[in-house]
Coordinates of C-alpha atoms and ligand atoms in Angstrom, one line a residue:
X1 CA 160.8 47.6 196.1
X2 CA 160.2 50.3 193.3
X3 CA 159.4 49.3 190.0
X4 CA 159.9 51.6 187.4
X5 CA 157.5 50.1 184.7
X6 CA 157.0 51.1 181.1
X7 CA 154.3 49.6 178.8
X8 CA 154.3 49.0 175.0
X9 CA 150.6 49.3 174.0
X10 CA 149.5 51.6 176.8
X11 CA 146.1 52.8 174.9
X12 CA 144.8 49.0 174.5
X13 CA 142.7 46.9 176.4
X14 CA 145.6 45.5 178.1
X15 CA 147.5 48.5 178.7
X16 CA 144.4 50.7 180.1
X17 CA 143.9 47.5 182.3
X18 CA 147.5 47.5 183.7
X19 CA 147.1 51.2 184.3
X20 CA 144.0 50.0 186.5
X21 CA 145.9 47.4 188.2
X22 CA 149.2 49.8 188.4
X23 CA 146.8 52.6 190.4
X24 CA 144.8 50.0 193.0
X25 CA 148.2 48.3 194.0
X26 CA 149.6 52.1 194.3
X27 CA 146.6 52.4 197.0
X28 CA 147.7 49.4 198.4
X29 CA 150.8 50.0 199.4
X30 CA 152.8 49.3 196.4
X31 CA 155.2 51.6 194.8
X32 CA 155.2 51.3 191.1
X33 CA 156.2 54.4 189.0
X34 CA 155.1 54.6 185.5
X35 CA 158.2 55.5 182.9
X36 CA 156.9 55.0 179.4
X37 CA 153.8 54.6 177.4
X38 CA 153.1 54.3 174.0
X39 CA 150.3 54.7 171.6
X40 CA 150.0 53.8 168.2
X41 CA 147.0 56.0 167.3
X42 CA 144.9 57.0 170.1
X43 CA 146.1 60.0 171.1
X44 CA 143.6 61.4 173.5
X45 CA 143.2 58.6 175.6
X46 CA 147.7 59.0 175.9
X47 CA 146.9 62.3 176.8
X48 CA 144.7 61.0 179.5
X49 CA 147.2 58.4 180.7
X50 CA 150.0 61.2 180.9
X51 CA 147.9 63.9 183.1
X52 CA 147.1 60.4 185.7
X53 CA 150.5 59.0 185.4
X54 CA 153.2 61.7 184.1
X55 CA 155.7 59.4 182.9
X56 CA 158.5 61.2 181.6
X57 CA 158.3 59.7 178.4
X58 CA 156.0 58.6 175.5
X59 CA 156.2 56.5 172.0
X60 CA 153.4 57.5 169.5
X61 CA 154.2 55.1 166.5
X62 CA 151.4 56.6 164.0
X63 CA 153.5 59.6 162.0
X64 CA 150.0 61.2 161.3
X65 CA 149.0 60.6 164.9
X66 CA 152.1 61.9 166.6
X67 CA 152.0 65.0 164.3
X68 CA 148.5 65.6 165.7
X69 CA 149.6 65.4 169.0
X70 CA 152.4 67.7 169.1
X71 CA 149.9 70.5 167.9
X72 CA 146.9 69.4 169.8
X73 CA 149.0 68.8 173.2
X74 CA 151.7 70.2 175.3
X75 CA 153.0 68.4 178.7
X76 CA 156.0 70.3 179.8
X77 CA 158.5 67.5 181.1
X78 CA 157.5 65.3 178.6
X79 CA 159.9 63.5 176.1
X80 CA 157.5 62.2 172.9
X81 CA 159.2 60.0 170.5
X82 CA 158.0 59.5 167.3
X83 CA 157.1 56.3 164.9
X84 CA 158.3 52.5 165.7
X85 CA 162.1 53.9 166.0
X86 CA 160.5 56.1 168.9
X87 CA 159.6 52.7 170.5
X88 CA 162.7 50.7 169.4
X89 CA 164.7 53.7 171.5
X90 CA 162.4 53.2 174.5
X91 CA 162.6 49.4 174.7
X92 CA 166.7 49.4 174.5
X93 CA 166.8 52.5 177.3
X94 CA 168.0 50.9 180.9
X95 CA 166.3 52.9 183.1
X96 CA 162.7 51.0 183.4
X97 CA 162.6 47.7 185.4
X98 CA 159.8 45.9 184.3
X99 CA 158.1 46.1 180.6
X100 CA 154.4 45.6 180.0
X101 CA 154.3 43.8 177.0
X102 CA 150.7 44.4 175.3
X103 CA 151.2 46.0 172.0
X104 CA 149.0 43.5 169.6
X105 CA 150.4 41.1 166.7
X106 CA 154.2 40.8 165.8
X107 CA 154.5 44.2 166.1
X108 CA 155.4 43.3 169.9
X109 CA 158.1 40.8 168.9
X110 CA 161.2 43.4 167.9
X111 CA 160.6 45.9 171.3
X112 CA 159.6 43.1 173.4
X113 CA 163.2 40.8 172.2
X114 CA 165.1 44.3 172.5
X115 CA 164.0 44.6 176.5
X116 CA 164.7 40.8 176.7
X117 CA 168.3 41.8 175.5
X118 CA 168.4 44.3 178.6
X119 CA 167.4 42.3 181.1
X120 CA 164.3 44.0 181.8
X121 CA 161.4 41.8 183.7
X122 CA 158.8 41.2 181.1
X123 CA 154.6 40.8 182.0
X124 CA 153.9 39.5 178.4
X125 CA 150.1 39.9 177.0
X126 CA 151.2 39.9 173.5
X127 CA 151.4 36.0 172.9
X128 CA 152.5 36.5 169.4
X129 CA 155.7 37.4 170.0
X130 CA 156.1 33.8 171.5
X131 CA 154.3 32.4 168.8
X132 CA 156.4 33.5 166.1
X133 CA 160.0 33.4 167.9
X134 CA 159.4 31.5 170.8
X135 CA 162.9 29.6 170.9
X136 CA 164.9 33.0 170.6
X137 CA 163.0 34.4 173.5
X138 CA 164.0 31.5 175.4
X139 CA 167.7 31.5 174.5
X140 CA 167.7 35.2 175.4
X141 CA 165.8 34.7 178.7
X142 CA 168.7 32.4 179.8
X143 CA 171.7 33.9 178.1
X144 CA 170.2 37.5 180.4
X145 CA 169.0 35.4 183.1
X146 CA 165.8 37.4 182.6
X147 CA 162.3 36.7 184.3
X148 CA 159.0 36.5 182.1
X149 CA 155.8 36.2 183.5
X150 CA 152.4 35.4 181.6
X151 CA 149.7 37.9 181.4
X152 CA 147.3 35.7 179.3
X153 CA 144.7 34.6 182.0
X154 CA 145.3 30.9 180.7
X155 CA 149.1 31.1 180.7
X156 CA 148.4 32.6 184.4
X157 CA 146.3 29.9 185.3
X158 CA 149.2 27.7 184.4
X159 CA 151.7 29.6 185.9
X160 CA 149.9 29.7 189.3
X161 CA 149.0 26.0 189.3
X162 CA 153.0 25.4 189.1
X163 CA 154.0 27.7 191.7
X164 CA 155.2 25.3 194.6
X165 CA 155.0 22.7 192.1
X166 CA 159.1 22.9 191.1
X167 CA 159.6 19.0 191.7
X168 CA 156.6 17.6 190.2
X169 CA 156.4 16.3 186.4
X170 CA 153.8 17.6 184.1
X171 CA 151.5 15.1 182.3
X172 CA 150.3 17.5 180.1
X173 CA 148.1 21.2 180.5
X174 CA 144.5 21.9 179.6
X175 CA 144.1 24.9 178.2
X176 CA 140.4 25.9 178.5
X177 CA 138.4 28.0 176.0
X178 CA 135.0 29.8 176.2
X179 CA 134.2 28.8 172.3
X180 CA 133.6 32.4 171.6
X181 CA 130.1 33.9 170.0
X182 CA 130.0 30.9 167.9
X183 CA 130.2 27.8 170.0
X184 CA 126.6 26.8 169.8
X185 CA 126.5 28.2 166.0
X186 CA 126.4 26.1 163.1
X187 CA 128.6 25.5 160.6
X188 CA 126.2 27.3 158.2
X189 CA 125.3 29.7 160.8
X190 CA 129.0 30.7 161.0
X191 CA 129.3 31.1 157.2
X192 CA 127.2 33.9 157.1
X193 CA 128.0 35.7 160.5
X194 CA 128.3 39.6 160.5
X195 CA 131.7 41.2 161.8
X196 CA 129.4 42.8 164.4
X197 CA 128.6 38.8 165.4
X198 CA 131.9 38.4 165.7
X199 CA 133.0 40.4 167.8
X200 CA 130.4 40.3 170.2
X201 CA 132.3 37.5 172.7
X202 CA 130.4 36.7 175.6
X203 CA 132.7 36.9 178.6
X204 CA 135.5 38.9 177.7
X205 CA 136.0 42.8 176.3
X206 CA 138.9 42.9 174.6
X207 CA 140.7 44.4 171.2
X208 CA 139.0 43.7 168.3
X209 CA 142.4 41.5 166.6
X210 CA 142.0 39.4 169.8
X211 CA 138.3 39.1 169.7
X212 CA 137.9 38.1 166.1
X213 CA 140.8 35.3 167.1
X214 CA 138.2 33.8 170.2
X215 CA 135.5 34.1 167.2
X216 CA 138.0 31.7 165.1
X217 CA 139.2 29.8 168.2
X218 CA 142.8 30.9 166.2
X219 CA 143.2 32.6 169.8
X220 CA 143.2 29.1 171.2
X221 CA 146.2 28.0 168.7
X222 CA 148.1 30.6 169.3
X223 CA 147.8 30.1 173.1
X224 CA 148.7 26.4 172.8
X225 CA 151.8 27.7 171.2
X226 CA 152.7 30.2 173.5
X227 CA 152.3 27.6 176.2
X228 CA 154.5 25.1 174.6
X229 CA 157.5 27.7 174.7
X230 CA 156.2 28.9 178.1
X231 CA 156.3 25.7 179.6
X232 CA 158.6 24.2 178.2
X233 CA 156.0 20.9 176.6
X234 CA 155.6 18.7 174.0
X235 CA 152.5 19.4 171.3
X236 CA 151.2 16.3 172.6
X237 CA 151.3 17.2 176.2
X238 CA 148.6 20.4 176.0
X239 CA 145.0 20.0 175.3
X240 CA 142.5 22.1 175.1
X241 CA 138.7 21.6 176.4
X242 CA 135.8 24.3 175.7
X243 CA 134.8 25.8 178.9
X244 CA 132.0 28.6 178.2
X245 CA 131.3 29.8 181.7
X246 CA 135.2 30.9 181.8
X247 CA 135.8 30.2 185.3
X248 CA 138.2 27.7 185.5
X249 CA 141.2 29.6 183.1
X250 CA 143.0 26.5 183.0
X251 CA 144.4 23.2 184.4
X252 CA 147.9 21.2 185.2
X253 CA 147.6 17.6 185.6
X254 CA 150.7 16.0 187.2
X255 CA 152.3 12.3 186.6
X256 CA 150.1 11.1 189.2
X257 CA 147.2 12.2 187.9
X258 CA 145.9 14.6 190.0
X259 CA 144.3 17.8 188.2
X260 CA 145.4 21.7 190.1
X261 CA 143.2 24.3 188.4
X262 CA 143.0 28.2 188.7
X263 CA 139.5 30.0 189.0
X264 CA 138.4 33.3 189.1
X265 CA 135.8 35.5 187.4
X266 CA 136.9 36.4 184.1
X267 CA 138.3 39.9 184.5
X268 CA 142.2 40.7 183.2
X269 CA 143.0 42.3 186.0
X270 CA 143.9 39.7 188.2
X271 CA 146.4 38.2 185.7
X272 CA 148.2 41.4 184.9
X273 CA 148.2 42.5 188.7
X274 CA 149.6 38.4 189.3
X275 CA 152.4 39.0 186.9
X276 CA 152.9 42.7 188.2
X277 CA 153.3 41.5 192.2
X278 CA 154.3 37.7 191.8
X279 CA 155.1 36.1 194.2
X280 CA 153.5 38.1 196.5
X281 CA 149.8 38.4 196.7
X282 CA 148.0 41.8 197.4
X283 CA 144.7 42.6 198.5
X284 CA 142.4 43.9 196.0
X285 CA 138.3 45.1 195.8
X286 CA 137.8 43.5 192.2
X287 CA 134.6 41.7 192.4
X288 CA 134.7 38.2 194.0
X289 CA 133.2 34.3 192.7
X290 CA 129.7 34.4 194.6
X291 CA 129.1 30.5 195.4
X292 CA 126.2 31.5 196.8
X293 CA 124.1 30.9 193.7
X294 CA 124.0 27.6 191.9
X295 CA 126.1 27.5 189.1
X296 CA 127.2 25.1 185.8
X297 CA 130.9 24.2 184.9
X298 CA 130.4 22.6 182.0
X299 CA 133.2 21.5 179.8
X300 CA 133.5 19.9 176.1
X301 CA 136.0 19.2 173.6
X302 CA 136.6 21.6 170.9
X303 CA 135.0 20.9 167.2
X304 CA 138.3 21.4 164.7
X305 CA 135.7 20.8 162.0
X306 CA 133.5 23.5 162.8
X307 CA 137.1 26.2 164.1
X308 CA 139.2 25.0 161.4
X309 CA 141.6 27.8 162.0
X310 CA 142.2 26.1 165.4
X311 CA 142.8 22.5 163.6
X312 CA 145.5 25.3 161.0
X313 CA 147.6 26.3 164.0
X314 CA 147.7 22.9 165.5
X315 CA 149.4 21.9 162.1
X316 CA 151.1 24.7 161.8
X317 CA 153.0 24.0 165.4
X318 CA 153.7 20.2 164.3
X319 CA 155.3 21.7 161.2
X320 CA 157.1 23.5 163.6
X321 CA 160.2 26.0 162.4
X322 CA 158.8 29.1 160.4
X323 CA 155.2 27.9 160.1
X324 CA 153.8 29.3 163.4
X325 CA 154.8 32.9 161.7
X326 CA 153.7 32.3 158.5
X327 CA 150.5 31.6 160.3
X328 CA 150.0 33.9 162.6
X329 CA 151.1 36.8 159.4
X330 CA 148.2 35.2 157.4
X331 CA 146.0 35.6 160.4
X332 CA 146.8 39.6 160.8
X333 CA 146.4 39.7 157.6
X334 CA 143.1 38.2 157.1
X335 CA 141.3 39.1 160.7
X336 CA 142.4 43.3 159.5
X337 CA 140.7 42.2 156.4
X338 CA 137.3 40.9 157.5
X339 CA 137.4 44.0 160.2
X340 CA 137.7 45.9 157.0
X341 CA 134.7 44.2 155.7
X342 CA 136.9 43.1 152.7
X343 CA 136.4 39.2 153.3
X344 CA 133.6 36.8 154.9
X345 CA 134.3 35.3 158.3
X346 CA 134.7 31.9 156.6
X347 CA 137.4 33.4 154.1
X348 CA 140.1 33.9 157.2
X349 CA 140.5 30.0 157.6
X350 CA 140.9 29.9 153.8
X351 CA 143.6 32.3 153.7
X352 CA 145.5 30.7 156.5
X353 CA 145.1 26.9 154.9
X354 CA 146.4 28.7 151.9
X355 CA 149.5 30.7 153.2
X356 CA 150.5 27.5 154.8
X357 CA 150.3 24.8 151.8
X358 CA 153.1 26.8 150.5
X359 CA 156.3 25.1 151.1
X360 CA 158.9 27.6 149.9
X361 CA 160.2 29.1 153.2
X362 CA 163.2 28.9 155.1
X363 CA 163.3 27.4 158.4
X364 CA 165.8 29.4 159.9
X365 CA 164.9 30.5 163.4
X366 CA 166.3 34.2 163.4
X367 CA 164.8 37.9 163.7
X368 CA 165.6 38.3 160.1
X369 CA 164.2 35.5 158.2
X370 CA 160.8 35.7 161.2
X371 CA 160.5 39.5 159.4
X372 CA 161.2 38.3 156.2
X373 CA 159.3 36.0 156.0
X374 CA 156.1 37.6 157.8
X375 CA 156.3 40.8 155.0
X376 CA 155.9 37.3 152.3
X377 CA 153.4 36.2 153.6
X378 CA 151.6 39.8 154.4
X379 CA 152.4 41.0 150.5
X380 CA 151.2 37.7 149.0
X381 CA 147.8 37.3 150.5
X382 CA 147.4 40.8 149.9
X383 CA 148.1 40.7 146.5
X384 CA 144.9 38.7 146.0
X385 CA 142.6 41.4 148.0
X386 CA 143.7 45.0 146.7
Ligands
LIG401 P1 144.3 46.4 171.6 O1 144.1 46.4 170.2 O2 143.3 46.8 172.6 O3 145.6 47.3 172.0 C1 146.8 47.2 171.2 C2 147.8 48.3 171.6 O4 148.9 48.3 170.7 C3 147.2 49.7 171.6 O5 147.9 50.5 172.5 C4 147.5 50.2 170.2 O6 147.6 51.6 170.0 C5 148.9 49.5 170.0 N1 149.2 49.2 168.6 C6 148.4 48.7 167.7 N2 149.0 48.5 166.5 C7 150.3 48.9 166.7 C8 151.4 49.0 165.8 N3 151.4 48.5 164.6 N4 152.6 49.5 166.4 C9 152.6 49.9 167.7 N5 151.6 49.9 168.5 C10 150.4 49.3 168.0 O7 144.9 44.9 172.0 P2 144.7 44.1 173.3 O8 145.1 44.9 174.5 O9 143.4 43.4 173.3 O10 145.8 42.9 173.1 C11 147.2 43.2 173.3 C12 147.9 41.9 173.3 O11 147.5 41.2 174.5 C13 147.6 40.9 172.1 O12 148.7 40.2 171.8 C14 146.5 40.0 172.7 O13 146.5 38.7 172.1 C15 147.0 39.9 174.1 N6 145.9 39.5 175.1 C16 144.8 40.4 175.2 C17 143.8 40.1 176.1 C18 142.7 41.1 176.4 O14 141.9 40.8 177.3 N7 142.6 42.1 175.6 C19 143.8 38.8 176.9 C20 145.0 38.1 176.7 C21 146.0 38.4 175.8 P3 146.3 52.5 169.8 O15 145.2 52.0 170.6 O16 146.8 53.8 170.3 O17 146.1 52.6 168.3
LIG402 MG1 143.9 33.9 176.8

């Protein structure tokens, strides 16, 4: 079958990855057409993605970026919308199939609900949009009887330890995490840590956001939220154990206690080109596990003394309701922050512990309060940094 795909976040990590994946399972066999890409400011590398791909439309949300690119290029057959109503128009149009969802933070939330709302299939890398309104997405994936599958390589590993698995009872999920730089750091070490530090993270390359959030372990809160409206679980029923070798991407244990785990070497491209071809299989030339060799699993539990942002968005999901957004806006607000080199790595978890001892917010679980209440929360810890 032909899918007509479009992807929000095309010039990112994930989106240059699901270009990769979209082009290997075109060699195999596959017939995926690519319908829409958008940027937010890296032109060049759209204009790079448009000469391989020519979709027949793009989204460039930066005004000053967009304006640059209208003089700079010109595609003949080419629509190019401009700024995040640009974007909004693509993800309500009806003629893409499947919607690569990897723009980063809740700016992914509003396009990635609107597609919902269509019907559209949805490969979801940008976990925040669960995070923050995770029980509307779920209402709207049943009211639209509409399909969405995990891109997060954890999520993934979830996903594909379920599959065959439709009459078995959970116990609970293990969620593994590589610890990021910082896992063998100590506290004091951590305090003064560079932003370069940071973001150097030992198995994965990703965007920076992301890569400050494995530095945290916030990444791992925000997963085990995801997860629970994923899957469907209870707080208690997901744990998380630090894996560093980031082999196993995570585990199911059933009601009778046996464990079913996913491995693979850690490259994104086999989650994306899962969600892309599930639940068939194709044949790829990524590089393979080598058993060959001796090698360690080793696995320990996390220290929520030494990550307190992961212990903040544990509390934030028993709090439940808004929280998980006022969270994750204090988060964007603070990781942008440090990237800026306005704040010290330890700061971030400050700001969150702060944003969330206020008590003031509605709990009311719509798009409208989620925005309001994410621009609060944005405005006031900014107040205290301009
Ligand atoms: P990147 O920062 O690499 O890419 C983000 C994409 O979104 C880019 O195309 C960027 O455009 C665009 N973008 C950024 N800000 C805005 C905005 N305000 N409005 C519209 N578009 C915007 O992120 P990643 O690919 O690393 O991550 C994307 C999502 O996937 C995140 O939610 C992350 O948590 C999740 N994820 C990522 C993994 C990874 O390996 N990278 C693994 C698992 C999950 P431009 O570059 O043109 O400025
Ligand atoms: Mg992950």
């Amino acid at each position: 079958m032909s899918e007509k795909v479009c992807i929000f976040g095309s010039t990112g990590s994930i989106g240059c990855n699901s270009l990769n994946v979209i082009e290997n399972l075109n060699n195999n066999g596959k017939d995926f057409s690519v319908l829409y890409l958008t940027a937010n400011s890296n032109i060049d590398v759209l204009a790079d993605q448009i000469n391989k791909f020519s979709p027949a439309g793009v989204a460039i949300t930066d005004e000053g970026q967009y304006a640059k690119f209208k003089e700079k290029y010109e595609f003949r057959n080419l629509e190019v919308l401009k700024g995040r109503e640009g974007l909004f128009e693509l993800s309500a149009r009806d003629d893409f199939t499947l919607l690569i969802s990897s723009l980063v933070g809740i700016s992914g939330m509003e396009p990635t609900v609107n597609a919902i709302r269509k019907g559209r299939r949805i490969a979801l890398a940008n976990k925040e949009t669960l995070v923050v309104a995770g029980a509307i997405v779920n209402d709207l994936l049943k009211e639209k009887s509409c399909t969405l599958l995990p891109i997060d390589s954890e999520h993934s590993a979830i996903f594909q330890c379920l599959t065959g698995e439709m009459n078995s009872t959970i116990s609970r999920i293990i969620l593994t995490a590589s610890g990021g730089p910082f896992l063998k750091k100590n506290e004091e070490e951590i305090k003064n840590s560079t932003l370069e530090d940071a973001l150097n993270h030992p198995n994965w390359n990703m965007g920076k956001k992301i890569t400050i959030d494995s530095a945290t372990m916030m990444n791992k809160g925000l997963e085990v939220i995801e997860a629970k409206w994923l899957f469907d679980l209870e707080p208690e029923q997901i744990s998380i154990v630090v894996h560093p070798q980031s082999i196993v991407h995570s585990m199911v244990e059933f009601n009778d206690g046996s464990i079913k785990a996913q491995l693979g070497i850690p490259d994104m491209k086999l989650p994306i080109q899962y969600a892309l071809t599930y639940p068939e299989r194709i044949f790829n030339d990524y590089p393979r596990m080598d058993f060959t060799d001796s090698m360690n699993l080793t696995f320990e539990p996390p220290d929520f003394k030494k990550f307190s942002c992961l212990r903040l968005a544990l509390e934030s999901l028993a709090k439940g309701g808004i929280y998980p957004t006022v969270l994750n806006a204090a988060n964007e607000i603070a990781v942008n922050l440090f990237l800026e080199n306005k704040i010290k790595f330890n700061d971030i978890s400050q700001i969150l512990d702060k944003a969330l001892s206020d008590s003031g917010f509605s709990n009311e679980m719509s798009i409208a309060n989620i925005k309001y209440t994410d621009k609060t929360v944005r405005e006031s810890v900014l107040k205290n940094y301009s």
